[in-house]
């Protein structure tokens, strides 16, 4: 009887999670238990948390997130914490988060944030690192932090399988050789950002088997701002314009746009809005968006 009672008491005791330790850009960060109430000040972090089934209690620029990131959708109810680079400290303090998670912020801001709550700050984009690989490491770290590491590993593995399937479908569609593909974001009436080395879009296109017709040197964000006329160097391949256009809509109305080789030959395809500076699973979202856009280009439109 006593043994039975003792066993019951053990079952009735509350379960305590083990401490978790992750590494951010400052080194090891340890938490007694996985934090529950999370303030996310960076969209790549917000995106990754949502991918892990974690809804942040507060996020930066939620309205703009809905325009630029779109997927995964941000559930209603998250507190608006102001700008990503200049968060609303009063709103943050009123939220009483267990942790503030962000990336790529000014180092001088970290001690200010630490007066409110513990801070985890990642270096998501840097010229001295491989950004897509780091995105995967950050995703796994967030999995560890939130007690969802197994789910994070599972989702990354599933994404690789999906990328292989997308690559095969596109290879079957275009045949051999594959066309060169350049991805851009239209900026304004005279320029566009071209994705190059160290960017998420470039990584995805290479993973799917495509070569960039307008290769760009490695930079922190993996992009280069080109004048509209410089886009004419994309003479034979496909150009993918990642949405939303925003100010770039004006470029489509200019005479020079109409005379660009890929526009005249109808080798331009629009990609639904997807965040090209996102977390690990934005790789899959970019791949799906690219596939949908590329499938609108018939093989006979290509210059072999």
mmCIF file of C-alpha atoms in Angstrom, residues 156-293:
data_model
loop_
_atom_site.group_PDB
_atom_site.id
_atom_site.type_symbol
_atom_site.label_atom_id
_atom_site.label_comp_id
_atom_site.label_asym_id
_atom_site.label_seq_id
_atom_site.Cartn_x
_atom_site.Cartn_y
_atom_site.Cartn_z
ATOM 1 C CA UNK A 156 14.486 20.239 -42.352
ATOM 2 C CA UNK A 157 14.701 16.622 -43.541
ATOM 3 C CA UNK A 158 11.265 16.833 -45.169
ATOM 4 C CA UNK A 159 12.290 20.037 -46.919
ATOM 5 C CA UNK A 160 15.271 18.318 -48.551
ATOM 6 C CA UNK A 161 12.985 15.608 -49.917
ATOM 7 C CA UNK A 162 10.640 18.265 -51.277
ATOM 8 C CA UNK A 163 13.511 20.163 -52.937
ATOM 9 C CA UNK A 164 14.588 16.993 -54.727
ATOM 10 C CA UNK A 165 11.027 16.486 -55.990
ATOM 11 C CA UNK A 166 10.738 20.086 -57.208
ATOM 12 C CA UNK A 167 14.099 19.847 -58.992
ATOM 13 C CA UNK A 168 12.941 16.733 -60.817
ATOM 14 C CA UNK A 169 9.643 18.273 -61.912
ATOM 15 C CA UNK A 170 11.434 21.347 -63.273
ATOM 16 C CA UNK A 171 14.028 19.196 -65.058
ATOM 17 C CA UNK A 172 11.212 17.212 -66.663
ATOM 18 C CA UNK A 173 9.489 20.456 -67.698
ATOM 19 C CA UNK A 174 12.475 22.184 -69.307
ATOM 20 C CA UNK A 175 14.567 19.262 -70.463
ATOM 21 C CA UNK A 176 18.302 19.572 -71.155
ATOM 22 C CA UNK A 177 20.051 21.904 -70.836
ATOM 23 C CA UNK A 178 18.278 23.764 -68.081
ATOM 24 C CA UNK A 179 17.841 27.494 -68.693
ATOM 25 C CA UNK A 180 19.772 30.037 -66.703
ATOM 26 C CA UNK A 181 17.576 31.704 -64.084
ATOM 27 C CA UNK A 182 18.050 35.063 -62.363
ATOM 28 C CA UNK A 183 15.937 36.201 -59.413
ATOM 29 C CA UNK A 184 15.333 39.868 -58.667
ATOM 30 C CA UNK A 185 13.283 42.248 -56.546
ATOM 31 C CA UNK A 186 12.193 45.382 -58.377
ATOM 32 C CA UNK A 187 13.209 48.418 -56.355
ATOM 33 C CA UNK A 188 11.974 51.596 -58.016
ATOM 34 C CA UNK A 189 11.489 53.107 -61.472
ATOM 35 C CA UNK A 190 15.186 52.791 -62.325
ATOM 36 C CA UNK A 191 16.654 49.816 -60.453
ATOM 37 C CA UNK A 192 16.292 46.290 -59.133
ATOM 38 C CA UNK A 193 18.009 44.105 -56.543
ATOM 39 C CA UNK A 194 19.607 41.041 -58.104
ATOM 40 C CA UNK A 195 20.127 38.028 -55.870
ATOM 41 C CA UNK A 196 23.604 36.549 -55.984
ATOM 42 C CA UNK A 197 26.096 34.595 -53.909
ATOM 43 C CA UNK A 198 25.140 34.173 -50.225
ATOM 44 C CA UNK A 199 21.454 34.883 -50.831
ATOM 45 C CA UNK A 200 18.594 32.515 -50.080
ATOM 46 C CA UNK A 201 17.158 32.735 -53.631
ATOM 47 C CA UNK A 202 20.535 31.934 -55.223
ATOM 48 C CA UNK A 203 20.962 28.955 -52.894
ATOM 49 C CA UNK A 204 17.511 27.674 -53.842
ATOM 50 C CA UNK A 205 18.041 28.059 -57.589
ATOM 51 C CA UNK A 206 21.375 26.240 -57.393
ATOM 52 C CA UNK A 207 19.779 23.531 -55.257
ATOM 53 C CA UNK A 208 17.170 23.103 -58.008
ATOM 54 C CA UNK A 209 19.880 22.842 -60.667
ATOM 55 C CA UNK A 210 19.850 26.334 -62.188
ATOM 56 C CA UNK A 211 22.704 28.743 -62.940
ATOM 57 C CA UNK A 212 22.385 32.513 -62.499
ATOM 58 C CA UNK A 213 22.747 34.479 -65.744
ATOM 59 C CA UNK A 214 23.657 37.609 -63.765
ATOM 60 C CA UNK A 215 26.017 36.255 -61.063
ATOM 61 C CA UNK A 216 26.859 38.673 -58.254
ATOM 62 C CA UNK A 217 29.766 38.591 -55.823
ATOM 63 C CA UNK A 218 29.245 37.550 -52.226
ATOM 64 C CA UNK A 219 27.863 40.233 -49.910
ATOM 65 C CA UNK A 220 26.306 40.278 -46.466
ATOM 66 C CA UNK A 221 22.732 40.054 -47.762
ATOM 67 C CA UNK A 222 23.564 38.354 -51.053
ATOM 68 C CA UNK A 223 22.185 41.137 -53.237
ATOM 69 C CA UNK A 224 23.394 43.822 -55.636
ATOM 70 C CA UNK A 225 21.473 46.916 -56.730
ATOM 71 C CA UNK A 226 21.587 47.190 -60.528
ATOM 72 C CA UNK A 227 20.281 49.844 -62.863
ATOM 73 C CA UNK A 228 17.381 48.741 -65.025
ATOM 74 C CA UNK A 229 19.501 48.841 -68.187
ATOM 75 C CA UNK A 230 22.014 46.451 -66.604
ATOM 76 C CA UNK A 231 19.304 43.787 -66.481
ATOM 77 C CA UNK A 232 19.596 43.593 -70.262
ATOM 78 C CA UNK A 233 22.609 41.316 -69.697
ATOM 79 C CA UNK A 234 20.082 38.549 -69.011
ATOM 80 C CA UNK A 235 19.811 37.786 -72.713
ATOM 81 C CA UNK A 236 18.825 34.135 -72.936
ATOM 82 C CA UNK A 237 17.568 32.954 -69.565
ATOM 83 C CA UNK A 238 14.537 33.419 -67.349
ATOM 84 C CA UNK A 239 14.115 36.251 -64.879
ATOM 85 C CA UNK A 240 12.016 35.719 -61.758
ATOM 86 C CA UNK A 241 10.598 38.832 -60.083
ATOM 87 C CA UNK A 242 9.878 38.127 -56.417
ATOM 88 C CA UNK A 243 6.839 39.939 -55.033
ATOM 89 C CA UNK A 244 5.641 42.234 -53.764
ATOM 90 C CA UNK A 245 6.780 44.893 -56.232
ATOM 91 C CA UNK A 246 5.905 47.864 -54.013
ATOM 92 C CA UNK A 247 7.938 50.775 -55.426
ATOM 93 C CA UNK A 248 9.228 48.539 -58.198
ATOM 94 C CA UNK A 249 5.849 48.647 -59.901
ATOM 95 C CA UNK A 250 6.978 51.912 -61.487
ATOM 96 C CA UNK A 251 9.796 50.139 -63.332
ATOM 97 C CA UNK A 252 7.309 48.031 -65.263
ATOM 98 C CA UNK A 253 5.800 51.214 -66.697
ATOM 99 C CA UNK A 254 9.048 52.532 -68.173
ATOM 100 C CA UNK A 255 10.122 52.252 -71.852
ATOM 101 C CA UNK A 256 13.353 50.500 -70.913
ATOM 102 C CA UNK A 257 11.432 47.698 -69.185
ATOM 103 C CA UNK A 258 9.489 46.899 -72.328
ATOM 104 C CA UNK A 259 12.726 46.505 -74.302
ATOM 105 C CA UNK A 260 14.569 44.222 -71.877
ATOM 106 C CA UNK A 261 15.277 40.895 -73.658
ATOM 107 C CA UNK A 262 13.497 38.693 -71.115
ATOM 108 C CA UNK A 263 10.422 40.943 -71.125
ATOM 109 C CA UNK A 264 10.176 41.067 -74.926
ATOM 110 C CA UNK A 265 10.630 37.289 -75.209
ATOM 111 C CA UNK A 266 8.178 36.577 -72.363
ATOM 112 C CA UNK A 267 10.846 34.893 -70.265
ATOM 113 C CA UNK A 268 9.792 36.859 -67.181
ATOM 114 C CA UNK A 269 7.781 35.179 -64.431
ATOM 115 C CA UNK A 270 6.378 36.715 -61.270
ATOM 116 C CA UNK A 271 6.920 34.924 -57.977
ATOM 117 C CA UNK A 272 4.283 35.249 -55.294
ATOM 118 C CA UNK A 273 5.419 37.225 -52.224
ATOM 119 C CA UNK A 274 7.950 35.294 -50.180
ATOM 120 C CA UNK A 275 10.576 36.602 -47.763
ATOM 121 C CA UNK A 276 14.010 36.172 -49.332
ATOM 122 C CA UNK A 277 15.799 37.087 -46.078
ATOM 123 C CA UNK A 278 13.982 34.502 -44.020
ATOM 124 C CA UNK A 279 14.719 31.449 -41.931
ATOM 125 C CA UNK A 280 15.477 27.872 -42.898
ATOM 126 C CA UNK A 281 12.002 26.945 -44.127
ATOM 127 C CA UNK A 282 11.876 30.018 -46.359
ATOM 128 C CA UNK A 283 14.104 27.876 -48.582
ATOM 129 C CA UNK A 284 11.160 25.593 -49.244
ATOM 130 C CA UNK A 285 8.764 28.499 -49.692
ATOM 131 C CA UNK A 286 11.100 30.084 -52.236
ATOM 132 C CA UNK A 287 11.417 26.769 -54.056
ATOM 133 C CA UNK A 288 7.649 26.343 -54.265
ATOM 134 C CA UNK A 289 7.221 29.923 -55.434
ATOM 135 C CA UNK A 290 9.963 29.528 -58.030
ATOM 136 C CA UNK A 291 8.481 26.270 -59.286
ATOM 137 C CA UNK A 292 5.028 27.809 -59.752
ATOM 138 C CA UNK A 293 6.544 30.762 -61.629
#
